Coordinates of C-alpha atoms and ligand atoms in Angstrom, one line a residue:
Chain R
M1 CA 26.2 37.8 6.8
P2 CA 29.6 36.6 5.3
G3 CA 28.9 34.3 2.3
F4 CA 28.0 30.7 2.3
D5 CA 31.0 27.9 2.2
V6 CA 29.6 24.7 0.3
Q7 CA 32.7 22.9 1.2
Q8 CA 32.6 24.0 5.1
F9 CA 29.0 22.9 5.3
R10 CA 29.2 19.3 3.1
Q11 CA 32.3 18.7 5.6
Q12 CA 29.7 18.0 8.6
F13 CA 28.2 15.2 6.7
A14 CA 30.1 12.3 7.0
F15 CA 28.4 10.5 4.6
F16 CA 30.8 12.5 1.3
Q17 CA 33.9 11.4 3.4
H18 CA 33.1 7.8 2.9
H19 CA 31.6 8.4 -0.8
P20 CA 34.0 10.6 -2.2
D21 CA 33.6 9.4 -5.7
W22 CA 29.7 9.6 -5.7
V23 CA 27.6 12.8 -6.9
Y24 CA 24.7 12.6 -5.4
L25 CA 22.0 14.1 -6.5
D26 CA 19.1 11.8 -5.2
N27 CA 18.1 14.7 -2.5
A28 CA 14.4 14.2 -3.1
A29 CA 13.9 11.0 -2.0
T30 CA 16.1 11.6 1.2
M31 CA 18.8 13.8 2.2
H32 CA 21.6 12.8 4.0
K33 CA 22.6 14.0 7.8
P34 CA 24.8 16.2 9.2
Q35 CA 27.0 14.9 12.3
A36 CA 24.3 16.9 14.7
V37 CA 21.9 15.1 13.7
V38 CA 24.1 11.5 14.0
Q39 CA 25.3 12.8 17.1
A40 CA 22.0 13.7 19.2
E41 CA 20.1 10.3 18.0
L42 CA 23.9 8.8 19.3
E43 CA 23.8 10.3 22.7
F44 CA 20.3 9.8 23.1
Y45 CA 20.6 6.4 22.8
Q46 CA 23.8 5.8 25.3
I47 CA 22.9 8.4 27.4
N48 CA 19.0 9.3 27.5
N49 CA 16.8 6.6 26.3
S50 CA 14.3 5.8 28.3
N51 CA 10.1 5.4 27.7
V52 CA 8.0 8.9 27.3
H53 CA 5.2 9.8 29.3
R54 CA 5.0 6.8 31.8
G55 CA 7.7 6.1 33.9
A56 CA 7.5 7.2 37.6
H57 CA 11.2 7.1 37.8
Q58 CA 13.6 10.1 36.8
L59 CA 15.6 8.8 33.6
S60 CA 12.1 8.4 32.1
Q61 CA 10.9 12.0 33.2
Q62 CA 14.6 13.2 31.6
A63 CA 13.4 11.6 28.2
T64 CA 9.8 13.0 28.3
A65 CA 11.5 16.3 28.6
M66 CA 13.9 16.0 25.7
F67 CA 11.3 14.6 23.8
E68 CA 8.9 17.6 24.4
Q69 CA 11.3 20.0 23.8
A70 CA 12.1 18.7 20.3
R71 CA 8.2 18.9 19.6
S72 CA 8.2 22.6 21.2
S73 CA 11.2 23.5 18.6
I74 CA 9.8 22.1 15.6
A75 CA 6.3 24.1 16.8
S76 CA 8.6 27.5 16.8
Y77 CA 10.2 26.5 13.9
L78 CA 7.6 26.0 12.5
N79 CA 5.8 29.2 14.3
A80 CA 2.9 27.0 15.3
A81 CA 0.5 29.2 17.7
R82 CA 0.7 26.1 20.5
V83 CA 3.5 23.6 20.8
H84 CA 0.7 20.3 20.8
E85 CA -0.1 21.5 17.0
V86 CA 2.7 19.4 16.0
I87 CA 2.2 15.6 16.1
F88 CA 4.8 12.8 15.6
T89 CA 4.5 10.4 13.2
S90 CA 7.0 7.9 10.9
G91 CA 6.4 10.7 8.4
A92 CA 4.6 12.2 5.5
T93 CA 2.8 9.3 4.5
A94 CA 1.5 8.8 8.0
A95 CA 0.5 11.8 8.4
L96 CA -1.6 12.0 5.4
N97 CA -3.3 8.5 5.8
Q98 CA -4.5 9.9 9.7
L99 CA -5.7 12.9 7.9
A100 CA -7.9 11.0 4.8
F101 CA -8.9 8.4 7.5
G102 CA -9.2 11.0 10.9
L103 CA -12.1 13.5 8.5
M104 CA -14.1 10.6 7.4
H105 CA -17.3 11.2 9.0
T106 CA -16.4 14.1 11.5
V107 CA -15.9 16.6 8.1
L108 CA -16.7 14.4 5.1
Q109 CA -19.8 12.7 4.8
P110 CA -21.5 10.6 2.0
G111 CA -21.5 12.8 -1.2
D112 CA -19.0 14.9 -0.1
R113 CA -16.4 16.3 -2.3
I114 CA -12.6 16.7 -2.1
L115 CA -10.1 18.5 -3.9
L116 CA -6.4 17.2 -5.1
T117 CA -4.2 18.2 -7.5
Q118 CA -2.5 16.4 -11.1
L119 CA 1.0 16.2 -9.7
E120 CA 0.1 14.7 -6.3
H121 CA 2.7 12.5 -4.8
H122 CA 0.9 9.0 -4.8
A123 CA 1.0 9.5 -0.3
N124 CA -1.5 12.9 -1.2
I125 CA -3.3 10.2 -3.2
V126 CA -3.6 6.8 -2.6
P127 CA -4.7 7.3 1.3
W128 CA -7.5 9.9 0.2
Q129 CA -8.8 7.2 -2.8
L130 CA -8.5 4.0 -0.1
H131 CA -11.2 6.2 2.4
C132 CA -13.4 8.2 -0.3
Q133 CA -13.7 4.8 -2.2
R134 CA -15.3 3.4 1.2
H135 CA -17.4 6.8 2.4
G136 CA -18.3 7.6 -1.1
V137 CA -16.8 10.8 -1.3
I138 CA -15.3 12.1 -4.7
I139 CA -12.6 13.3 -5.5
D140 CA -11.5 15.8 -8.1
V141 CA -8.1 16.7 -9.4
V142 CA -7.0 20.1 -10.4
P143 CA -5.2 19.8 -14.1
L144 CA -2.1 21.6 -15.3
T145 CA -1.8 23.6 -17.5
P146 CA 0.6 22.9 -21.2
D147 CA 3.9 24.2 -19.1
H148 CA 3.1 21.9 -16.2
S149 CA 1.7 24.2 -13.8
L150 CA -1.3 24.1 -11.9
D151 CA -4.1 25.4 -13.8
L152 CA -5.4 28.1 -11.1
Q153 CA -8.3 28.6 -13.0
A154 CA -9.6 25.8 -13.1
Y155 CA -8.6 25.1 -9.3
Q156 CA -11.5 28.1 -8.3
D157 CA -14.0 26.6 -10.4
L158 CA -13.3 23.2 -8.5
L159 CA -13.0 25.3 -5.7
A160 CA -16.8 26.4 -6.9
L161 CA -18.2 23.2 -6.2
G162 CA -17.7 23.3 -2.2
P163 CA -15.0 20.5 -1.6
K164 CA -14.8 19.9 2.1
V165 CA -11.4 19.3 1.9
V166 CA -8.2 20.5 -0.6
S167 CA -4.7 18.6 -0.2
F168 CA -2.1 20.0 -2.5
S169 CA 1.9 19.6 -2.4
H170 CA 3.8 22.7 -1.4
I171 CA 6.9 21.8 -4.4
S172 CA 6.0 19.0 -6.9
N173 CA 8.9 16.1 -6.1
V174 CA 9.0 15.4 -10.0
L175 CA 9.1 18.7 -11.7
G176 CA 10.2 20.6 -8.6
H177 CA 8.1 23.2 -9.4
I178 CA 7.1 25.5 -5.8
Q179 CA 2.9 26.1 -6.0
P180 CA 1.5 29.1 -5.1
V181 CA 0.4 27.8 -1.9
A182 CA -0.1 30.9 0.1
Q183 CA -2.9 31.7 -2.8
M184 CA -4.2 28.6 -2.4
V185 CA -4.7 28.5 0.7
A186 CA -6.5 31.7 1.2
L187 CA -8.8 30.7 -2.2
A188 CA -9.7 27.4 -0.8
K189 CA -10.8 28.7 3.3
A190 CA -12.7 31.4 1.2
A191 CA -14.8 28.1 -0.2
G192 CA -14.7 27.3 3.1
A193 CA -12.7 23.7 2.8
V194 CA -10.4 22.2 5.5
T195 CA -6.6 22.9 3.8
V196 CA -3.8 20.2 3.6
I197 CA -0.6 21.0 2.5
D198 CA 1.7 18.2 1.3
G199 CA 5.3 19.9 2.6
A200 CA 7.5 16.2 2.0
Q201 CA 9.7 18.7 -0.4
G202 CA 8.7 22.2 0.4
V203 CA 9.9 22.3 4.1
V204 CA 13.4 22.3 3.3
Y205 CA 13.0 24.9 0.7
Q206 CA 11.7 27.4 3.1
Q207 CA 10.7 27.7 6.8
P208 CA 7.0 27.5 6.8
D209 CA 5.6 30.0 8.9
M210 CA 2.1 28.3 10.0
Q211 CA 0.4 31.3 11.4
Q212 CA 1.4 33.1 8.4
L213 CA 0.0 30.3 5.7
D214 CA -2.9 30.0 8.0
C215 CA -3.2 26.3 6.2
D216 CA -5.3 23.7 8.6
F217 CA -2.7 20.9 8.1
Y218 CA 0.8 20.9 7.2
V219 CA 3.1 17.5 7.1
F220 CA 6.4 16.5 6.3
S221 CA 9.1 14.0 6.9
G222 CA 12.1 14.5 8.9
H223 CA 14.2 12.7 6.4
K224 CA 13.8 15.2 3.5
L225 CA 14.8 17.8 6.2
Y226 CA 18.4 16.5 7.1
G227 CA 17.2 14.8 9.5
P228 CA 16.2 11.2 10.6
T229 CA 14.3 8.3 8.7
G230 CA 11.1 7.3 10.8
I231 CA 10.0 10.4 12.0
G232 CA 7.5 13.5 10.9
V233 CA 5.2 16.3 11.7
L234 CA 0.9 16.4 11.2
Y235 CA 0.6 19.7 12.1
G236 CA -2.5 20.9 12.8
K237 CA -4.5 24.0 14.0
T238 CA -5.7 22.8 17.2
T239 CA -9.7 23.3 16.1
A240 CA -8.2 21.3 12.8
L241 CA -6.7 18.4 15.0
Q242 CA -9.5 18.2 17.2
L243 CA -11.7 16.6 14.6
L244 CA -9.7 14.0 13.8
T245 CA -10.4 10.7 14.5
P246 CA -7.6 8.8 15.8
L247 CA -6.1 6.3 13.0
L248 CA -4.3 4.5 15.7
G249 CA -5.3 2.8 19.2
G250 CA -3.3 2.1 21.7
G251 CA -0.9 3.1 24.2
E252 CA -0.6 6.7 25.7
M253 CA -3.4 8.2 23.3
I254 CA -6.0 7.6 26.0
E255 CA -7.8 8.8 29.0
Q256 CA -9.9 6.1 30.3
V257 CA -10.1 3.0 28.9
S258 CA -13.2 0.2 29.6
F259 CA -15.0 -2.8 27.4
V260 CA -17.7 -0.6 27.3
N261 CA -16.2 3.1 26.2
T262 CA -12.8 4.7 26.0
T263 CA -11.7 8.1 26.4
F264 CA -9.4 10.0 24.6
N265 CA -6.3 11.7 25.7
K266 CA -5.7 15.4 25.0
L267 CA -3.6 16.7 22.3
P268 CA -1.0 15.7 21.0
F269 CA -1.1 12.5 22.6
R270 CA -4.8 11.6 21.5
L271 CA -3.2 11.5 18.2
E272 CA 0.0 9.5 19.1
A273 CA -0.7 5.6 19.8
G274 CA 2.1 3.7 21.5
T275 CA 5.6 4.6 22.0
P276 CA 6.8 7.3 19.5
N277 CA 9.9 7.4 17.5
I278 CA 11.6 8.9 20.7
A279 CA 15.2 9.1 19.2
G280 CA 13.9 10.6 15.5
A281 CA 12.0 13.2 17.2
V282 CA 15.4 14.3 19.2
G283 CA 17.0 13.9 16.0
L284 CA 15.0 16.2 13.9
A285 CA 14.8 18.7 16.1
A286 CA 18.4 19.1 15.9
A287 CA 18.6 18.9 12.6
I288 CA 16.3 22.2 12.9
H289 CA 18.8 23.5 15.6
W290 CA 21.4 23.0 13.1
L291 CA 19.7 24.5 10.1
Q292 CA 18.8 27.3 11.9
K293 CA 22.8 28.0 12.3
F294 CA 22.8 29.0 8.5
N295 CA 20.8 31.6 6.9
N296 CA 18.2 30.0 4.6
K297 CA 18.1 32.6 2.1
Q298 CA 22.1 32.0 1.2
L299 CA 21.7 28.1 1.6
Q300 CA 18.7 28.5 -1.3
Q301 CA 20.9 31.2 -3.6
H302 CA 23.5 28.8 -3.7
K303 CA 21.2 25.7 -4.8
A304 CA 19.7 28.7 -7.7
E305 CA 23.0 29.0 -8.6
L306 CA 23.7 25.2 -9.0
L307 CA 20.1 25.1 -11.0
R308 CA 21.3 28.0 -13.0
E309 CA 24.6 26.3 -14.0
F310 CA 23.1 23.0 -14.3
Y311 CA 20.3 24.3 -16.7
Q312 CA 23.0 26.1 -18.7
G313 CA 25.2 22.5 -19.2
L314 CA 22.0 20.8 -20.6
S315 CA 21.2 23.7 -23.0
H316 CA 24.4 22.6 -24.7
L317 CA 23.7 18.5 -24.8
K318 CA 21.3 17.0 -27.5
A319 CA 18.6 15.0 -27.3
V320 CA 17.4 16.7 -23.7
D321 CA 13.8 16.9 -23.1
I322 CA 13.1 18.8 -20.0
L323 CA 10.4 18.7 -18.1
S324 CA 10.7 21.4 -14.8
S325 CA 10.8 24.7 -16.0
P326 CA 14.0 27.3 -14.3
V327 CA 11.3 29.5 -13.0
H328 CA 9.6 29.0 -9.5
N329 CA 11.8 25.6 -9.4
A330 CA 12.8 24.6 -5.8
G331 CA 15.7 22.5 -7.3
I332 CA 14.4 19.7 -9.0
V333 CA 15.1 18.8 -12.9
A334 CA 13.2 16.0 -14.2
L335 CA 14.1 15.5 -17.7
N336 CA 14.5 12.8 -20.6
V337 CA 16.4 12.0 -23.3
D338 CA 14.8 11.6 -26.5
T339 CA 13.0 8.4 -26.0
E340 CA 15.2 6.2 -24.3
H341 CA 13.9 4.9 -21.6
P342 CA 14.9 6.9 -18.1
A343 CA 15.9 3.6 -16.5
D344 CA 18.5 3.4 -19.2
V345 CA 19.7 6.8 -18.3
A346 CA 19.9 6.5 -15.1
E347 CA 21.7 2.9 -15.4
L348 CA 24.6 4.5 -17.7
L349 CA 24.7 7.8 -15.0
N350 CA 25.0 5.0 -12.1
Q351 CA 28.0 3.6 -13.5
Q352 CA 29.7 7.0 -13.5
Q353 CA 29.1 7.5 -9.5
V354 CA 25.9 9.8 -10.4
A355 CA 23.1 8.9 -8.2
V356 CA 19.7 10.0 -9.5
R357 CA 16.2 7.9 -9.9
A358 CA 14.7 7.5 -13.1
G359 CA 11.0 6.1 -13.3
Q360 CA 7.4 8.1 -12.4
H361 CA 8.4 9.1 -9.0
C362 CA 5.1 7.8 -6.8
A363 CA 3.9 10.5 -9.1
M364 CA 1.5 7.8 -12.0
P365 CA -1.2 10.3 -12.7
L366 CA 1.1 12.9 -13.4
F367 CA 2.8 10.8 -15.9
S368 CA 0.0 9.9 -17.6
R369 CA -1.1 13.4 -17.9
L370 CA 2.4 14.0 -19.6
Q371 CA 2.3 10.9 -21.4
L372 CA 5.3 9.8 -21.1
P373 CA 6.7 6.5 -19.4
G374 CA 8.8 8.1 -16.6
A375 CA 11.4 10.9 -16.2
V376 CA 15.4 10.9 -14.9
R377 CA 15.1 13.3 -11.7
F378 CA 18.4 15.2 -10.8
S379 CA 17.5 17.1 -7.3
F380 CA 19.8 19.3 -5.4
A381 CA 20.6 20.0 -2.0
A382 CA 22.6 22.8 -0.5
Y383 CA 25.7 20.4 -0.2
N384 CA 26.1 19.9 -3.6
T385 CA 29.1 21.9 -5.2
L386 CA 29.2 23.0 -8.9
D387 CA 31.8 20.1 -9.1
D388 CA 29.0 18.1 -8.8
V389 CA 27.4 19.9 -11.1
N390 CA 29.6 19.6 -13.6
R391 CA 30.6 15.8 -13.2
S392 CA 26.8 15.4 -13.6
L393 CA 26.6 17.0 -16.7
L394 CA 29.8 14.9 -18.0
A395 CA 27.8 11.7 -17.2
L396 CA 24.9 12.9 -18.5
E397 CA 26.6 13.6 -22.0
Q398 CA 28.6 10.0 -22.1
A399 CA 25.3 8.6 -21.3
I400 CA 23.7 10.1 -24.2
E401 CA 26.6 9.3 -26.1
I402 CA 26.4 5.4 -25.5
L403 CA 22.9 6.1 -26.0
T404 CA 22.5 7.6 -29.3
A405 CA 25.4 6.4 -31.0
Chain L
M7 CA 2.6 -12.4 -36.2
T8 CA 2.3 -15.5 -33.8
L9 CA 3.8 -17.0 -31.2
E10 CA 5.2 -19.9 -33.4
Q11 CA 6.9 -17.0 -35.5
L12 CA 8.4 -15.2 -32.6
L13 CA 10.5 -17.8 -31.3
A14 CA 11.3 -18.8 -34.6
D15 CA 12.8 -15.7 -35.0
T16 CA 14.2 -15.2 -31.5
F17 CA 15.9 -18.5 -31.1
P18 CA 18.8 -17.7 -33.8
V19 CA 19.3 -14.6 -32.3
L20 CA 19.8 -16.0 -28.9
Q21 CA 22.0 -18.4 -30.4
D22 CA 24.1 -16.4 -31.8
I23 CA 24.3 -14.2 -28.6
Q24 CA 25.4 -17.5 -26.7
Q25 CA 28.4 -18.3 -29.8
T26 CA 29.6 -14.4 -30.2
D27 CA 28.9 -11.6 -28.0
L28 CA 29.0 -13.5 -24.7
A29 CA 32.4 -13.8 -25.7
Q30 CA 32.8 -10.4 -26.9
L31 CA 31.6 -8.5 -24.1
Q32 CA 33.9 -10.8 -21.3
Q33 CA 36.7 -9.0 -23.1
E34 CA 35.1 -5.4 -23.1
K35 CA 37.4 -3.7 -20.9
D36 CA 35.8 -0.8 -20.3
W37 CA 32.0 0.2 -19.0
Q38 CA 31.3 1.7 -21.8
S39 CA 32.2 -1.0 -24.4
K40 CA 30.3 -3.4 -22.2
Y41 CA 27.0 -1.0 -22.1
R42 CA 27.1 -0.6 -25.8
I43 CA 27.2 -4.3 -26.2
L44 CA 24.3 -4.9 -23.9
M45 CA 22.2 -2.5 -25.6
Q46 CA 22.9 -4.4 -29.2
L47 CA 21.6 -7.0 -28.0
G48 CA 18.6 -5.6 -26.6
K49 CA 18.0 -4.7 -30.6
K50 CA 19.5 -7.7 -32.3
L51 CA 15.9 -9.4 -30.1
P52 CA 13.2 -9.2 -32.2
P53 CA 10.3 -7.0 -30.6
V54 CA 6.8 -8.4 -29.3
P55 CA 4.5 -6.7 -31.2
E56 CA 2.3 -4.4 -28.6
K57 CA -0.9 -6.5 -29.3
M58 CA 0.8 -9.7 -27.9
K59 CA 2.1 -7.8 -24.3
Q60 CA -0.9 -9.5 -22.2
P61 CA -0.8 -8.6 -18.5
H62 CA 0.1 -11.9 -17.2
L63 CA 3.1 -12.1 -19.3
L64 CA 4.5 -8.8 -17.5
V65 CA 7.5 -9.5 -15.1
K66 CA 7.8 -5.8 -13.3
G67 CA 10.8 -4.4 -12.3
C68 CA 10.4 -1.2 -10.5
E69 CA 11.6 1.5 -13.3
S70 CA 11.0 -0.7 -16.0
R71 CA 8.9 -3.4 -17.5
A72 CA 9.4 -6.5 -19.5
W73 CA 7.3 -9.4 -21.0
L74 CA 8.2 -12.7 -21.2
M75 CA 6.7 -16.0 -23.4
H76 CA 7.4 -19.4 -23.2
Y77 CA 6.7 -22.7 -25.4
H78 CA 7.6 -26.0 -23.9
D79 CA 8.1 -28.6 -26.7
K80 CA 7.0 -31.2 -24.7
V81 CA 8.0 -34.0 -27.6
A82 CA 11.7 -33.2 -27.8
D83 CA 11.4 -31.3 -23.9
K84 CA 12.9 -28.4 -24.4
H85 CA 12.3 -24.7 -23.3
F86 CA 12.0 -22.1 -26.1
F87 CA 11.7 -18.4 -24.5
V88 CA 10.7 -14.8 -26.4
L89 CA 11.7 -11.4 -24.4
D90 CA 11.1 -7.7 -24.4
S91 CA 11.3 -4.7 -22.1
D92 CA 10.8 -1.2 -22.3
A93 CA 14.3 -0.7 -21.0
R94 CA 17.4 -1.6 -23.1
I95 CA 20.0 -2.3 -21.1
V96 CA 17.8 -4.4 -19.3
K97 CA 16.1 -5.8 -22.0
G98 CA 20.0 -6.8 -23.1
L99 CA 20.7 -8.4 -19.7
M100 CA 17.7 -10.8 -19.8
A101 CA 18.4 -11.7 -23.2
I102 CA 22.0 -12.6 -21.8
M103 CA 19.7 -14.6 -19.4
L104 CA 17.5 -16.1 -21.8
C105 CA 20.3 -17.6 -24.3
L106 CA 21.7 -19.5 -21.3
V107 CA 18.8 -21.0 -20.8
N108 CA 17.4 -21.3 -24.3
G109 CA 16.5 -25.4 -25.4
M110 CA 17.3 -26.7 -22.0
S111 CA 15.0 -29.5 -21.1
S112 CA 13.3 -29.2 -17.9
A113 CA 15.9 -31.2 -15.8
E114 CA 18.4 -29.0 -16.9
L115 CA 16.4 -25.6 -16.4
A116 CA 15.3 -26.8 -13.1
K117 CA 18.8 -27.4 -11.9
F118 CA 20.5 -24.1 -13.4
D119 CA 21.8 -22.0 -11.3
L120 CA 21.6 -18.2 -13.1
C121 CA 23.7 -17.0 -10.2
H122 CA 26.7 -19.2 -10.5
K123 CA 26.9 -19.2 -14.5
F124 CA 26.7 -15.0 -14.0
D125 CA 29.4 -14.7 -11.3
Q126 CA 31.6 -17.1 -14.2
L127 CA 30.9 -14.6 -16.5
N128 CA 31.9 -12.0 -14.7
L129 CA 28.3 -10.2 -14.8
K130 CA 27.3 -10.8 -11.3
P131 CA 27.8 -7.0 -10.4
Y132 CA 24.5 -6.8 -12.8
L133 CA 22.4 -9.1 -11.1
S134 CA 23.7 -7.6 -7.4
Q135 CA 21.4 -4.5 -8.5
S136 CA 18.6 -6.6 -9.7
R137 CA 16.0 -6.5 -7.1
G138 CA 14.9 -3.0 -9.3
N139 CA 15.3 -3.5 -12.4
G140 CA 13.4 -6.7 -12.4
L141 CA 16.6 -9.4 -13.4
T142 CA 15.8 -11.7 -10.2
A143 CA 12.1 -11.6 -11.1
M144 CA 13.2 -12.4 -14.7
A145 CA 15.4 -15.3 -13.2
E146 CA 12.8 -16.6 -11.3
R147 CA 10.1 -16.1 -13.9
I148 CA 12.0 -18.3 -16.0
K149 CA 12.8 -21.1 -13.2
A150 CA 8.9 -21.0 -12.8
C151 CA 8.4 -22.7 -16.6
C152 CA 10.0 -26.5 -16.0
Ligands
PLP519 C1 5.6 15.3 -2.7 C2 5.9 14.1 -1.5 N1 4.7 14.1 -0.5 C3 5.1 12.7 0.3 C4 6.0 12.1 0.1 C5 6.1 10.5 1.1 O1 7.2 11.2 2.2 P1 7.9 9.9 2.7 O2 7.9 8.4 2.2 O3 9.0 9.9 3.6 O4 6.4 9.0 4.1 C6 7.0 12.4 -0.5 C7 8.6 11.4 -0.5 O5 8.7 11.2 -1.3 C8 6.9 13.0 -1.6 O6 8.0 13.8 -2.2

């Protein structure tokens, strides 16, 4: 296979042609979309638009076929055992809300425990809190070691308490650390827990193999996988999905409705009330098709090289306090400049057209553990270049100079 | 430290910002110098002691936090303010807001158009990104004092 040509890769993103002066390092927030995705959504609306699963006409049947084809592409990307194990949601947040709601009563009874970790995104904390509080379910939290990795010994000790559900992120959205998910799933399963992986940051790093990973649920958002916003996936094993009470009721998810009793449709429709984001699903499938034209190993190698250069450059800057470890890192560097507020650092980078995120990145429990008001986050994607790395380092150097003058 | 002391310490700084720093800020051509001045402004203001940063004084930005204290001299009908923020650039920008309204009467404050004034001072670009950094929230809080 020929080497990875980043310029050729980057050319497929019209966004960069419109913003040639910007260095975009906010990929953990959302990624840009290749032309193939934009085109697929556009064509869907221009040529194929109709509602799905309901029209008597051929146009609706065509749209339905495209929508179901998208599901099937995603199922095969994830190596799901069955196509109906892919449930479309509006994103990772919606999927986690469905899980937290849907497992109450069926799996979780009052007095039961669930297990989360210290570095979860609020989307993998708050939905559980909302429902656990109302149902008397106890939340335990896996702590971090001093080097900010998950404390696996403590994880095992907490598993011994017998949590019914264990939910953790594949990759930390703040630190970029890759969690040992295979090992964590195996341990949780041995302890008899239902396993949930928040793959919002993980899915772009590694094509997740559901049958190999063997987790019960894996969720992600399309927009962090070169796809559109407003579409995401709740993958679940068939047996696990059957445990879920639907969060949303409405059209298409039912079999029979009367005011006495309503019976639900079969999977996946039971968990997809209302008109879905049809164009979004088509766009996400297009993103996956497009991505599969590349060798992911090469994309990740390129990103690792950027990361290496970035760390190398950081080592020459004074006053930088790096929170992310360079090992087992998927391409995110969180840092602070002395005791300067991250918002000040980010604003000075913004002035130099370097897009980063500052703050607590929807992970307040992590920052209270780190005893920091926040951090500046540089997150890389395969379309970033060495020039992006160098420009961001120069901009950071300039920001430090202004801040510490 | 009491509110009276803080007000007494803050008032002359705000006056000084209005009389000298604002003009200097407008004269600077490059963004680096403008930002250096903005950060200096933040430093000039006396910090509000942690104990006094009560939750109801908090003006939340997306990434940083600020606190606004207010005193209305009813006899003279004049409004005075004290400010702090954990981010320096935001604090500098807020200091500019405050120096523009410092000592105004209720009627003046009600009429005051901060957006227009920032435009005149060529500071509009800072306001336009302000939804995140809390400047708009601070402007609303100031107006709500009259
Ligand atoms: C680890 C993690 N989980 C969940 C989410 C929520 O994703 P979304 O806002 O797309 O639903 C994010 C997004 O930032 C994330 O990084």
